[in-house]
């Protein structure tokens, strides 16, 4: 009887110890729901991949022409960037546009708005740039918590086969990889893809409300422009030539590059400004000579970033464009310029400015109630959450100051 009692006591003690040990393991190693927030969460990127995102992100490598860094800036996350994928981001640009009088038109302190707002980008390693590929070893050395890339940007605008290889190698580095696709990567460009990019980045950084606010604001701006020009019948729509006065084109015997059909520029022109492309060819970098440009006879010329900044003064006044001075658009001073957009392989957060510039130049009577200078300030203040003084500086760094000087271009 005594022996039975001792054995029973021992069994109870063993059961108690086992239970206690199990609880300890559960608390410290099983991470039950009551122990706190999960360490990761899942998003679906533009490749359709399920990506596990760390709940705490401190080190991010980005590869884009500024779209990713721009959205991160809006979300208050830019300081987490440790490596950038474009040499155009941490750079200050200047141009001297020659004139027939010998006095150059000077343009100074041009830059991507993201760099103006985040000067520390100049101190970060550039892990990728146009024409040089991706430095996978440099990315690995940065030990990122997260890699975010955008296809269609200048470092990632190669063929689909090369693209797939690059994405596979990036995924092999060990850090979670989030892939975005810019509008030009789709068969039919659609600015709605930018909305999805912004919202996806909002989910990645758990800033969904702010991301939606930004995306909705951008769409609101272009939809207002669309409504103002929607009733213009096709036969009354302006014929617009989107021209890049590229030195590369001149070196190859042409007068400039022309944006054609199936580009995001033509999509914006047709969909929101309700104007027509004067050039019926396809593609983004068509080299045309002076005779071909004269034959197109557009109502309006919109100058785009093309291997440099090109203001109307260049077409009006540069000696190497003397043979174009009798184009109807040149004689009528019907020329405007889009914002300075270094490495403009894909549209970024500033795309509504492009739409407004095109639409106002084509149909000024439709926008007489809008103070364009104030509109620009409100744009930067709302998107980037900055003061009016900072917004004014952003206007200047994209060389849009003409909008605040009596429309002088």
mmCIF file of C-alpha atoms in Angstrom, residues 62 64 66-74 78 81 84 89 114 118 121 201 349 384:
data_model
loop_
_atom_site.group_PDB
_atom_site.id
_atom_site.type_symbol
_atom_site.label_atom_id
_atom_site.label_comp_id
_atom_site.label_asym_id
_atom_site.label_seq_id
_atom_site.Cartn_x
_atom_site.Cartn_y
_atom_site.Cartn_z
ATOM 1 C CA UNK A 62 14.982 49.740 -54.913
ATOM 2 C CA UNK A 64 13.418 52.055 -60.592
ATOM 3 C CA UNK A 66 12.280 57.113 -58.995
ATOM 4 C CA UNK A 67 8.737 55.736 -58.785
ATOM 5 C CA UNK A 68 9.435 53.409 -55.844
ATOM 6 C CA UNK A 69 11.530 55.948 -53.951
ATOM 7 C CA UNK A 70 8.875 58.586 -54.677
ATOM 8 C CA UNK A 71 6.078 56.524 -53.183
ATOM 9 C CA UNK A 72 8.257 55.604 -50.205
ATOM 10 C CA UNK A 73 8.867 59.323 -49.689
ATOM 11 C CA UNK A 74 5.124 59.983 -49.678
ATOM 12 C CA UNK A 78 12.394 56.817 -47.727
ATOM 13 C CA UNK A 81 16.423 52.875 -48.677
ATOM 14 C CA UNK A 84 19.169 52.607 -55.456
ATOM 15 C CA UNK A 89 18.281 59.699 -58.954
ATOM 16 C CA UNK A 114 12.784 62.551 -55.004
ATOM 17 C CA UNK A 118 16.016 63.087 -50.036
ATOM 18 C CA UNK A 121 20.396 59.404 -51.810
ATOM 19 C CA UNK A 201 3.597 49.698 -51.888
ATOM 20 C CA UNK A 349 3.988 60.176 -59.639
ATOM 21 C CA UNK A 384 4.609 64.813 -51.015
#
